[in-house]
Coordinates of C-alpha atoms in Angstrom, one line a residue:
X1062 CA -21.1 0.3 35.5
X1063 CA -19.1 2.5 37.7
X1064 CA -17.7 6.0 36.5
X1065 CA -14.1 4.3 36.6
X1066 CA -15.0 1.6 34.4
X1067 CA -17.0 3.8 31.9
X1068 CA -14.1 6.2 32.3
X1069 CA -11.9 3.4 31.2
X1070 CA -13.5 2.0 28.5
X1071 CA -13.8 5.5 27.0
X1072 CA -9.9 5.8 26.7
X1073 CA -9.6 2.4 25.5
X1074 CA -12.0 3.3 22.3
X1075 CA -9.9 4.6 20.3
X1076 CA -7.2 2.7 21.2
X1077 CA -9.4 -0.2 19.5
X1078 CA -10.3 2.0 16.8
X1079 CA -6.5 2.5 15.7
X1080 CA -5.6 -1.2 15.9
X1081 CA -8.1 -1.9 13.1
X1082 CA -6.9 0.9 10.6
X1083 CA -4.6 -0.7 8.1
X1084 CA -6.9 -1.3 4.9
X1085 CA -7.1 1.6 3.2
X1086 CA -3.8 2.4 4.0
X1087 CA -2.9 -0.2 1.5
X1088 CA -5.5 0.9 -1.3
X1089 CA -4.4 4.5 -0.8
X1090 CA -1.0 3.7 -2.6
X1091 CA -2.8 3.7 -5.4
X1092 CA -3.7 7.3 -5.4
X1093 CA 0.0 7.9 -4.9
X1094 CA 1.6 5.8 -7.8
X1095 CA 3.9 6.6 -10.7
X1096 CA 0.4 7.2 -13.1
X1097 CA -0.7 10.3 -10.1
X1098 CA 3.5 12.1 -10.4
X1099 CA 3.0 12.2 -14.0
X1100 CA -0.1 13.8 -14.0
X1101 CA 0.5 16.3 -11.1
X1102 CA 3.4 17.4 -11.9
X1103 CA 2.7 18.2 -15.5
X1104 CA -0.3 20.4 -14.3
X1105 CA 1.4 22.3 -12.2
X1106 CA 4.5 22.8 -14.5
X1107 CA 2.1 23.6 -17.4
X1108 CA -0.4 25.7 -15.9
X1109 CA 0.5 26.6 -12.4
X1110 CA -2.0 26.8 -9.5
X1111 CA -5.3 26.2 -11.9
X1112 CA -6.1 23.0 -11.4
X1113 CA -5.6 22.2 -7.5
X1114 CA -9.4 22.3 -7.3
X1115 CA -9.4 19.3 -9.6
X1116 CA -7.4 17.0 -6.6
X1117 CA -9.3 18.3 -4.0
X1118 CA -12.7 17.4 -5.5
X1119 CA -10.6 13.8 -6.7
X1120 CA -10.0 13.1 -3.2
X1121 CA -13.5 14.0 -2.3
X1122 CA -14.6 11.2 -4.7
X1123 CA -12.0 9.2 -3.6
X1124 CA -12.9 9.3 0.3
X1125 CA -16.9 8.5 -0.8
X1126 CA -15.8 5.5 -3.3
X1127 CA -13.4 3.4 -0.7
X1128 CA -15.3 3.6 2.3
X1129 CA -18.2 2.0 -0.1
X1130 CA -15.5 -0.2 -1.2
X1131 CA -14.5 -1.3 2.3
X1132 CA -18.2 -1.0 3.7
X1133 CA -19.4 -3.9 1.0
X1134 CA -16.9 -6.3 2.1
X1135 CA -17.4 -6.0 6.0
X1136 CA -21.3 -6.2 5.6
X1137 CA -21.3 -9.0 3.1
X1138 CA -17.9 -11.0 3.7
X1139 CA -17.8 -11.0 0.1
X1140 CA -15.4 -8.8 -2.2
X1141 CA -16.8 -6.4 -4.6
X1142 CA -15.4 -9.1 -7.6
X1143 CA -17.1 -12.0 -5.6
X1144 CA -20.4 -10.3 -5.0
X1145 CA -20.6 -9.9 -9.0
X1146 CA -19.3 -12.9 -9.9
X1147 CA -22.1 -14.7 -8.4
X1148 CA -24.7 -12.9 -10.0
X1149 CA -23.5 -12.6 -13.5
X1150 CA -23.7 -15.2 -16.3
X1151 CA -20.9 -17.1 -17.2
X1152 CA -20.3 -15.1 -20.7
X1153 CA -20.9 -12.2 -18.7
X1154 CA -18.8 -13.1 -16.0
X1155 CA -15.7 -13.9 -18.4
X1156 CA -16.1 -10.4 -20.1
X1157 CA -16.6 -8.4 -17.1
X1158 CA -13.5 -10.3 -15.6
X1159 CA -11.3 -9.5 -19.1
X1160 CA -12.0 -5.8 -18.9
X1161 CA -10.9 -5.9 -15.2
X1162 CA -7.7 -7.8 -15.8
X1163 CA -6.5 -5.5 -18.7
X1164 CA -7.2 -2.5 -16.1
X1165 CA -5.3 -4.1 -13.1
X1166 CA -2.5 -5.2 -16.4
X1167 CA -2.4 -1.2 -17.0
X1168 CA -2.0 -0.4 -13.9
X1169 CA 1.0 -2.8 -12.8
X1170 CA 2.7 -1.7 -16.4
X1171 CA 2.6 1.8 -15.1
X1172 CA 3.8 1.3 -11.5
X1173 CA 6.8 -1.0 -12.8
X1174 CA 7.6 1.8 -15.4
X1175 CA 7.7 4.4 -12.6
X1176 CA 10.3 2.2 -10.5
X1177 CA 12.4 1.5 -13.3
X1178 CA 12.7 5.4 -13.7
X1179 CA 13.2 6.2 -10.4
X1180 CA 16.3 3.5 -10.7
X1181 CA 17.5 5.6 -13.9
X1182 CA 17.4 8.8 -12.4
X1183 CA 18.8 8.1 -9.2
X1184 CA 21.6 5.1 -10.4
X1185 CA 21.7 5.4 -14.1
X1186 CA 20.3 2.0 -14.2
X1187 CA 19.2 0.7 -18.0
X1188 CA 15.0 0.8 -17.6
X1189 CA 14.5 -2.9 -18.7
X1190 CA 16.8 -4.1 -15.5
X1191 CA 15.1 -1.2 -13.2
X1192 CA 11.9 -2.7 -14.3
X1193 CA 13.0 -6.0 -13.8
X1194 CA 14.6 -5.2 -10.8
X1195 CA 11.6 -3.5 -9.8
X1196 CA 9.3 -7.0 -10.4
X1197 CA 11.6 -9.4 -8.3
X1198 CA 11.8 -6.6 -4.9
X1199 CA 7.7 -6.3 -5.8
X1200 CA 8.0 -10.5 -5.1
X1201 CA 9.6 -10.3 -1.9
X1202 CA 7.2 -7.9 -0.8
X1203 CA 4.1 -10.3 -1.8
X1204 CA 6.0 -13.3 -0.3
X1205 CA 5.2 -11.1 3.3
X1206 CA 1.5 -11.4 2.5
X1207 CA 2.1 -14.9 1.3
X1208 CA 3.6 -16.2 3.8
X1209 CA 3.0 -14.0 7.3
X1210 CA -0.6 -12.5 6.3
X1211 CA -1.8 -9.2 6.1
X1212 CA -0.9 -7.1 9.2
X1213 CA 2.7 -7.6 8.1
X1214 CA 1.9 -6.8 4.5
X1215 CA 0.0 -3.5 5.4
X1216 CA 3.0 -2.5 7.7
X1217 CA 5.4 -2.8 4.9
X1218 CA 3.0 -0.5 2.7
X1219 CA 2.4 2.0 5.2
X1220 CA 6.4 1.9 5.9
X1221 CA 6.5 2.6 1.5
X1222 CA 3.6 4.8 1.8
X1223 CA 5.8 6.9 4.8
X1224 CA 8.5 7.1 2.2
X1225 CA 6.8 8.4 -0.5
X1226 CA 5.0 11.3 1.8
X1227 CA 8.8 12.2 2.9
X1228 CA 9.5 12.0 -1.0
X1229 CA 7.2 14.2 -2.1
X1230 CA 6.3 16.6 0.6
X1231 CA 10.3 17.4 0.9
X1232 CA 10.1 19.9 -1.9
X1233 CA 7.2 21.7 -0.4
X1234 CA 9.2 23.2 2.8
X1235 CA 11.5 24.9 -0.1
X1236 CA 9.6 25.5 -2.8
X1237 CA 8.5 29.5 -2.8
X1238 CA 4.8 28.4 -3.1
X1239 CA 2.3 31.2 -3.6
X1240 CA 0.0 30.0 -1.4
X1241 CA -2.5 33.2 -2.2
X1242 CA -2.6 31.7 -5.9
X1243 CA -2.5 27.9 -4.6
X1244 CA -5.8 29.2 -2.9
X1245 CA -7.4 30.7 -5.7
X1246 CA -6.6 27.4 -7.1
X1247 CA -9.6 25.6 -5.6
X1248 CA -11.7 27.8 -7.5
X1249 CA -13.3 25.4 -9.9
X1250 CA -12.5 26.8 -13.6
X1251 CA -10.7 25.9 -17.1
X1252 CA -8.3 27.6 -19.5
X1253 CA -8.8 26.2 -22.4
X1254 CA -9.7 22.3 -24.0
X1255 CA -6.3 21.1 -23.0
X1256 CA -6.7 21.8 -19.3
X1257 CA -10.1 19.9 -19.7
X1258 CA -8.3 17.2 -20.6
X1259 CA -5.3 17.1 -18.0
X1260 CA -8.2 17.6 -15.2
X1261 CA -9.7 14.7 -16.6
X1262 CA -6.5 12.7 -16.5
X1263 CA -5.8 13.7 -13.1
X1264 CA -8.9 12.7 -12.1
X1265 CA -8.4 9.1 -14.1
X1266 CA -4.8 8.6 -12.1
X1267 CA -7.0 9.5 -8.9
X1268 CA -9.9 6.8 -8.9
X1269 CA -8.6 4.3 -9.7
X1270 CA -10.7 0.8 -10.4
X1271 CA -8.2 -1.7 -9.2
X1272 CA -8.3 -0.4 -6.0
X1273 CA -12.3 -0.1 -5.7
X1274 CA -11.9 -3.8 -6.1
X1275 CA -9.2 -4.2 -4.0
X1276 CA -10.7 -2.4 -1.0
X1277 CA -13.6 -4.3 -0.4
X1278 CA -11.1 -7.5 0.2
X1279 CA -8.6 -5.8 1.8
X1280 CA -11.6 -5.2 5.0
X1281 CA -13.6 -8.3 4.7
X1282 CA -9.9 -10.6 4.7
X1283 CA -8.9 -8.0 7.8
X1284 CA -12.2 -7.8 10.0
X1285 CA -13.9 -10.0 8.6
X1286 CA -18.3 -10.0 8.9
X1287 CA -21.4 -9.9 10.8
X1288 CA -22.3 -10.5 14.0
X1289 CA -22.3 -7.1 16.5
X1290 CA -18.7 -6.1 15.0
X1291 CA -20.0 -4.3 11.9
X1292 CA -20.7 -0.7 13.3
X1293 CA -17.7 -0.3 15.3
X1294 CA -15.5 -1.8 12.0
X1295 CA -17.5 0.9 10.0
X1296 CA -16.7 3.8 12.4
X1297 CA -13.0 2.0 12.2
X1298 CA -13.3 2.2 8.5
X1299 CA -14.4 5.7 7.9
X1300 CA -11.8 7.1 10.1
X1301 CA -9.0 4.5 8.5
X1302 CA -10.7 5.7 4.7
X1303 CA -10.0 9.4 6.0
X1304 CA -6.6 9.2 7.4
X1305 CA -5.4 7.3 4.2
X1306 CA -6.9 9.8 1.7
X1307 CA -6.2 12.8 3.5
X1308 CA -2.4 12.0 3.3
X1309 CA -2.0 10.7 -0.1
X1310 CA -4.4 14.0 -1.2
X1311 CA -1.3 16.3 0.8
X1312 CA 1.1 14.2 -1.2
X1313 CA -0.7 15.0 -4.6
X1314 CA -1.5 18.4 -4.1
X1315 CA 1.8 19.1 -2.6
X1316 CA 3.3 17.6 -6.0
X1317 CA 1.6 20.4 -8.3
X1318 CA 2.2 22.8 -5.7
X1319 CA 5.8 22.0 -6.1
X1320 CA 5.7 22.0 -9.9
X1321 CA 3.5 25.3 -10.2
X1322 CA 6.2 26.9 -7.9
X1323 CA 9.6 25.9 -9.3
X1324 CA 8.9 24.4 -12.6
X1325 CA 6.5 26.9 -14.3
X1326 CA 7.6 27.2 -18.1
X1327 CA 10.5 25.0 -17.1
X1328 CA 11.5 23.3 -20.8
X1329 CA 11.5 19.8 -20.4
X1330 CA 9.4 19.3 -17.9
X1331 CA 6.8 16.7 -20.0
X1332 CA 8.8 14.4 -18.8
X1333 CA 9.5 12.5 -15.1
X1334 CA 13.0 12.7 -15.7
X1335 CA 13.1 16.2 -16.9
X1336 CA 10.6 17.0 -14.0
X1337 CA 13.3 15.3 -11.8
X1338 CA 16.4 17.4 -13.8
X1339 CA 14.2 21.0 -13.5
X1340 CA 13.8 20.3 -9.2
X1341 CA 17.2 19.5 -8.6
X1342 CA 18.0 22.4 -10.4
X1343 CA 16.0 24.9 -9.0
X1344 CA 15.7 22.9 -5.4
X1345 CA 18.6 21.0 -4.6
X1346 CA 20.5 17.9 -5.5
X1347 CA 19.2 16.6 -2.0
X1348 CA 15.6 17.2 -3.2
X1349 CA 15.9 16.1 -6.2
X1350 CA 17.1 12.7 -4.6
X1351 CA 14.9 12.4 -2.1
X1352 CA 11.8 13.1 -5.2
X1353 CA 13.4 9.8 -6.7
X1354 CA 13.4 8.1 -3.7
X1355 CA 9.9 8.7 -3.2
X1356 CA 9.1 7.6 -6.9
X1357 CA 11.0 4.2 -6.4
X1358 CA 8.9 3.8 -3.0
X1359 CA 5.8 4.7 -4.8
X1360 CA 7.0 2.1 -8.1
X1361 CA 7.4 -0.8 -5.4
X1362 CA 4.2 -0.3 -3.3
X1363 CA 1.7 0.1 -5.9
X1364 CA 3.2 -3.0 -8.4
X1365 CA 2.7 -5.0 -5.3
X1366 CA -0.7 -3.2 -4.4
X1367 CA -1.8 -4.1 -8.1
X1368 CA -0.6 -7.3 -8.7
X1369 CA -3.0 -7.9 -5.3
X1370 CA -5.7 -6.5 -6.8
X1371 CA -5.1 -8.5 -10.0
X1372 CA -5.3 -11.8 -7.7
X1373 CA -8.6 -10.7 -5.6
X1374 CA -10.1 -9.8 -9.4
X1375 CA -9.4 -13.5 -10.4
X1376 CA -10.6 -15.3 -7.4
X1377 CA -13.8 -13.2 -7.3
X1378 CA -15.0 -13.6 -10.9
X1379 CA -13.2 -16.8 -12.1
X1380 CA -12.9 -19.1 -9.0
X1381 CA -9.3 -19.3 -9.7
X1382 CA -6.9 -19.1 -6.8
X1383 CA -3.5 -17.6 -8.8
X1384 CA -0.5 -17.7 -6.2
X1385 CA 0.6 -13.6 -5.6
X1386 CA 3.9 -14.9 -6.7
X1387 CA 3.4 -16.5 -9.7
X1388 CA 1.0 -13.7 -11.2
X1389 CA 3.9 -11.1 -10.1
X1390 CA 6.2 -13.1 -12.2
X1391 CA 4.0 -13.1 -15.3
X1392 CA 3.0 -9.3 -15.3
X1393 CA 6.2 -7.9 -15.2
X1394 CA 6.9 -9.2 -18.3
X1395 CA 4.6 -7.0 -20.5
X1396 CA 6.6 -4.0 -18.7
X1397 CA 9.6 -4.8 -19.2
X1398 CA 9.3 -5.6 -23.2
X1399 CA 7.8 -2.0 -23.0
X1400 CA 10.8 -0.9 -21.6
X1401 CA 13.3 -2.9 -23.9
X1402 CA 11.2 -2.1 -27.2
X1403 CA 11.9 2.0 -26.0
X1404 CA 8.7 3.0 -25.6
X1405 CA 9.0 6.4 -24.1
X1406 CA 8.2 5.9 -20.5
X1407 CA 6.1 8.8 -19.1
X1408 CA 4.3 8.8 -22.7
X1409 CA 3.2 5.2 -21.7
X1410 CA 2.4 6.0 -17.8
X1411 CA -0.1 8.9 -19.3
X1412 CA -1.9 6.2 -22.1
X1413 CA -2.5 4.3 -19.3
X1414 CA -3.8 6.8 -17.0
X1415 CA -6.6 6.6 -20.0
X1416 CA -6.8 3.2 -20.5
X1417 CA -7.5 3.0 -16.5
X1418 CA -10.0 5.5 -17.1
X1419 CA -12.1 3.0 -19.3
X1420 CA -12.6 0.6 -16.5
X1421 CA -13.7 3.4 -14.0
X1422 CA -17.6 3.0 -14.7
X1423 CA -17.0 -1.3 -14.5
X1424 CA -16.4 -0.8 -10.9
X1425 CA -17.8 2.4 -9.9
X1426 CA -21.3 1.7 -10.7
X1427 CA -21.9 -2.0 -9.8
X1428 CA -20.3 -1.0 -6.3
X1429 CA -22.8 1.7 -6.2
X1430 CA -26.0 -0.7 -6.6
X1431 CA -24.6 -3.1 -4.5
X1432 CA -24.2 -1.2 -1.7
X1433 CA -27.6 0.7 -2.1
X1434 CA -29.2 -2.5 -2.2
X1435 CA -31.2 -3.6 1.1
X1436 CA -31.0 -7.4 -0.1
X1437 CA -27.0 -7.4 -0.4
X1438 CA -26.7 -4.6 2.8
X1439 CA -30.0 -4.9 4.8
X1440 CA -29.6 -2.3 7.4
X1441 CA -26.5 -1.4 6.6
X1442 CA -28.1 -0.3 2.8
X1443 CA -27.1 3.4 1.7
X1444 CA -29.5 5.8 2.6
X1445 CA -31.8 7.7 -0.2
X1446 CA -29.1 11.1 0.1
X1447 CA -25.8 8.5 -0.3
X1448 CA -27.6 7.1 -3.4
X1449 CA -28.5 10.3 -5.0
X1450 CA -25.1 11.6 -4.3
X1451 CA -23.1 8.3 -5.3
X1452 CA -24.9 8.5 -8.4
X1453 CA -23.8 12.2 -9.0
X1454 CA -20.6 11.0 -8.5
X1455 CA -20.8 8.6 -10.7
X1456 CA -22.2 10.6 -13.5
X1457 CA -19.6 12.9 -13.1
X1458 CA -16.7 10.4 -13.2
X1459 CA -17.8 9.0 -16.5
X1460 CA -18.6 12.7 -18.1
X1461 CA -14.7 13.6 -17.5
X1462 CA -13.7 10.0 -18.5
X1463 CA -15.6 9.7 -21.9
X1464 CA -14.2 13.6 -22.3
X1465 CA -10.5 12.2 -21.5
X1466 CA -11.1 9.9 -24.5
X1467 CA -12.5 12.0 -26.8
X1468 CA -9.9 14.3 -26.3
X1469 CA -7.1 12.2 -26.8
X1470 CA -8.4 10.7 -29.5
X1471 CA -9.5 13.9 -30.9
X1472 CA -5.3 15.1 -30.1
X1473 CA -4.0 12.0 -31.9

């Protein structure tokens, strides 16, 4: 090969490197939905700059988990829900499959609660029709996958996901953030049981299981498996894994950051819509618009994200091919009698931040010794170190989840 040609070829690399990001793109609206503002923005509010170590290390976890996630399906050509469904029992199957689908329920409750109050605040809109109105934009958005495949589908996400950056990183550019305390933040520490408790919420509205599951789809349906492909679709992956993460970990951490700087001891603040109230107060009606904006992006994306998720969960573990469409239209209903029945809707975003946090081990683990296996990866198997530090992650995802229970329990 002559020095042009290699010369060539060498520019073109990443070229063909960025056409195959898209994946995680789509499974990083989940660590940027409705259940992550809530959370965020009542650590910083509450306690300032303490606990930015807390979404640092959940984005850590979250890089490690996904690119596993999206690693199983390109190896294998099976999702993670398919893998297990062929190797568990048929009572086993159905139970596994019943505590997935009441985590991928929780999760679409939450992200069409968040939309219908991102309607309220920024129309005055009743929160039954903003969650119904919420449901029936969430099925035009499935119809893309539905009808034009992914690639359009993931550029409508990333164009959501682009919105809700804008939304939330607005308020950093004026916020007067101490960023000598916002270091000293990343200093792992606690103030007290109730800080324990928010970290482990955070951390709960960070990993998220619906979208373990739904990665490992999203990159086998896009790329595809085997033959010669699979190393340069894993260097693909890790880069597309990073990209995704880094932003919606930016996005998070700039939402305490903004809290911790403007709404410290703010009364009110508990709340979304008092959250909302406090920054347009103290930052501008304009920010305190385009916050909402940014919540209504993040509502839309990660209903539709979810009610994917709940699909590939289906298909993998029950053989049953449930049109996008159709499933949209029967899980918004649960959220909108929520709504009508006035539930107080942050107070039912945070329960299911812990209900979420119940399924977290379901998916973590089994991913874990799927992808250390050699039968299920053969060379592509995770290496002694990976193994040893996927199970420390692991261990210490399920520590702060069973504490996130106890303690709400404990508080009721």
């Amino acid at each position: 090969m002559s020095v042009d040609v290699r010369e060539r070829a060498s520019r073109a690399a990443p070229a063909r490197l960025l056409l195959l990001l898209g994946p995680a793109f789509v499974a990083a609206i989940a660590y940027v939905d409705p259940g992550n503002v809530a959370a965020n923005l009542t650590a910083g509010a509450r306690y300032g700059y303490l606990l930015v170590w807390v979404l640092v290390a959940a984005n850590a976890i979250a890089v490690f988990v996904q690119y596993q996630s999206a690693k199983l399906g390109i190896v294998t050509g099976r999702s993670l829900p398919e893998l297990l469904g062929e190797r568990l029992g048929t009572t086993s199957r159905r139970a596994y499959w019943v505590q997935a689908e009441l985590v991928a329920a929780a999760t679409d409750i939450a992200e069409v609660i968040g939309g219908a109050i991102a309607l309220n605040l920024l129309f005055g809109l009743p929160l039954p029709l903003g969650g119904l109105i919420v449901g029936v934009v969430a099925i035009g958005i499935l119809a893309i996958q539905s009808r034009r495949g992914q690639r359009p589908f993931e550029a409508v996400i990333l164009g959501l996901l682009a919105v809700i950056a804008v939304g939330f990183l607005a308020g950093l550019f004026v916020s007067p953030v101490n960023w000598t305390e916002a270091a000293a933040g990343l200093v792992p520490r606690f103030d007290g049981a109730p800080t324990v408790l928010l970290a482990a919420g955070m951390l709960g509205a960070t990993v998220m299981p619906h979208a373990i599951y739904l990665h490992s789809a999203l990159a086998r349906d896009r790329h595809g498996a085997g033959g010669g492909r699979i190393r340069i679709l894993l260097k693909a992956t890790r880069l597309d894994v990073l990209l995704a993460l880094v932003l919606a970990g930016a996005v998070n951490i700039a939402m305490l950051l903004v809290a911790a700087a403007s709404l410290r001891g703010v009364a009110g603040t508990d709340t979304i819509a008092g959250a909302h109230a406090a920054i347009s107060a103290a930052l501008g009606p304009a920010v305190g618009v385009v916050f909402a904006i940014g919540l209504l992006a993040s509502g839309l994306a990660s209903t539709s994200v979810g009610s994917y998720a709940g699909a590939t969960i289906m298909g993998g573990l029950l053989r049953l091919r449930v049109p996008l469409l159709t499933r949209r239209i029967v899980t918004v209903v649960p959220a909108v009698v929520i709504l009508a029945l006035g539930v107080d809707p942050t107070w039912a975003l945070v329960l299911s931040q812990v209900f979420l946090s119940l399924g977290i081990p379901f998916a973590m683990i089994p991913l874990l010794r799927l992808t250390g296996s050699r039968a299920v990866m053969g060379e592509h198997a995770d290496r002694l170190w990976v193994r040893i530090a996927g199970g420390a992650v692991a261990g210490l995802v399920v520590l702060l989840n069973l504490a996130l229970v106890a303690l709400t329990v404990a508080g009721a």
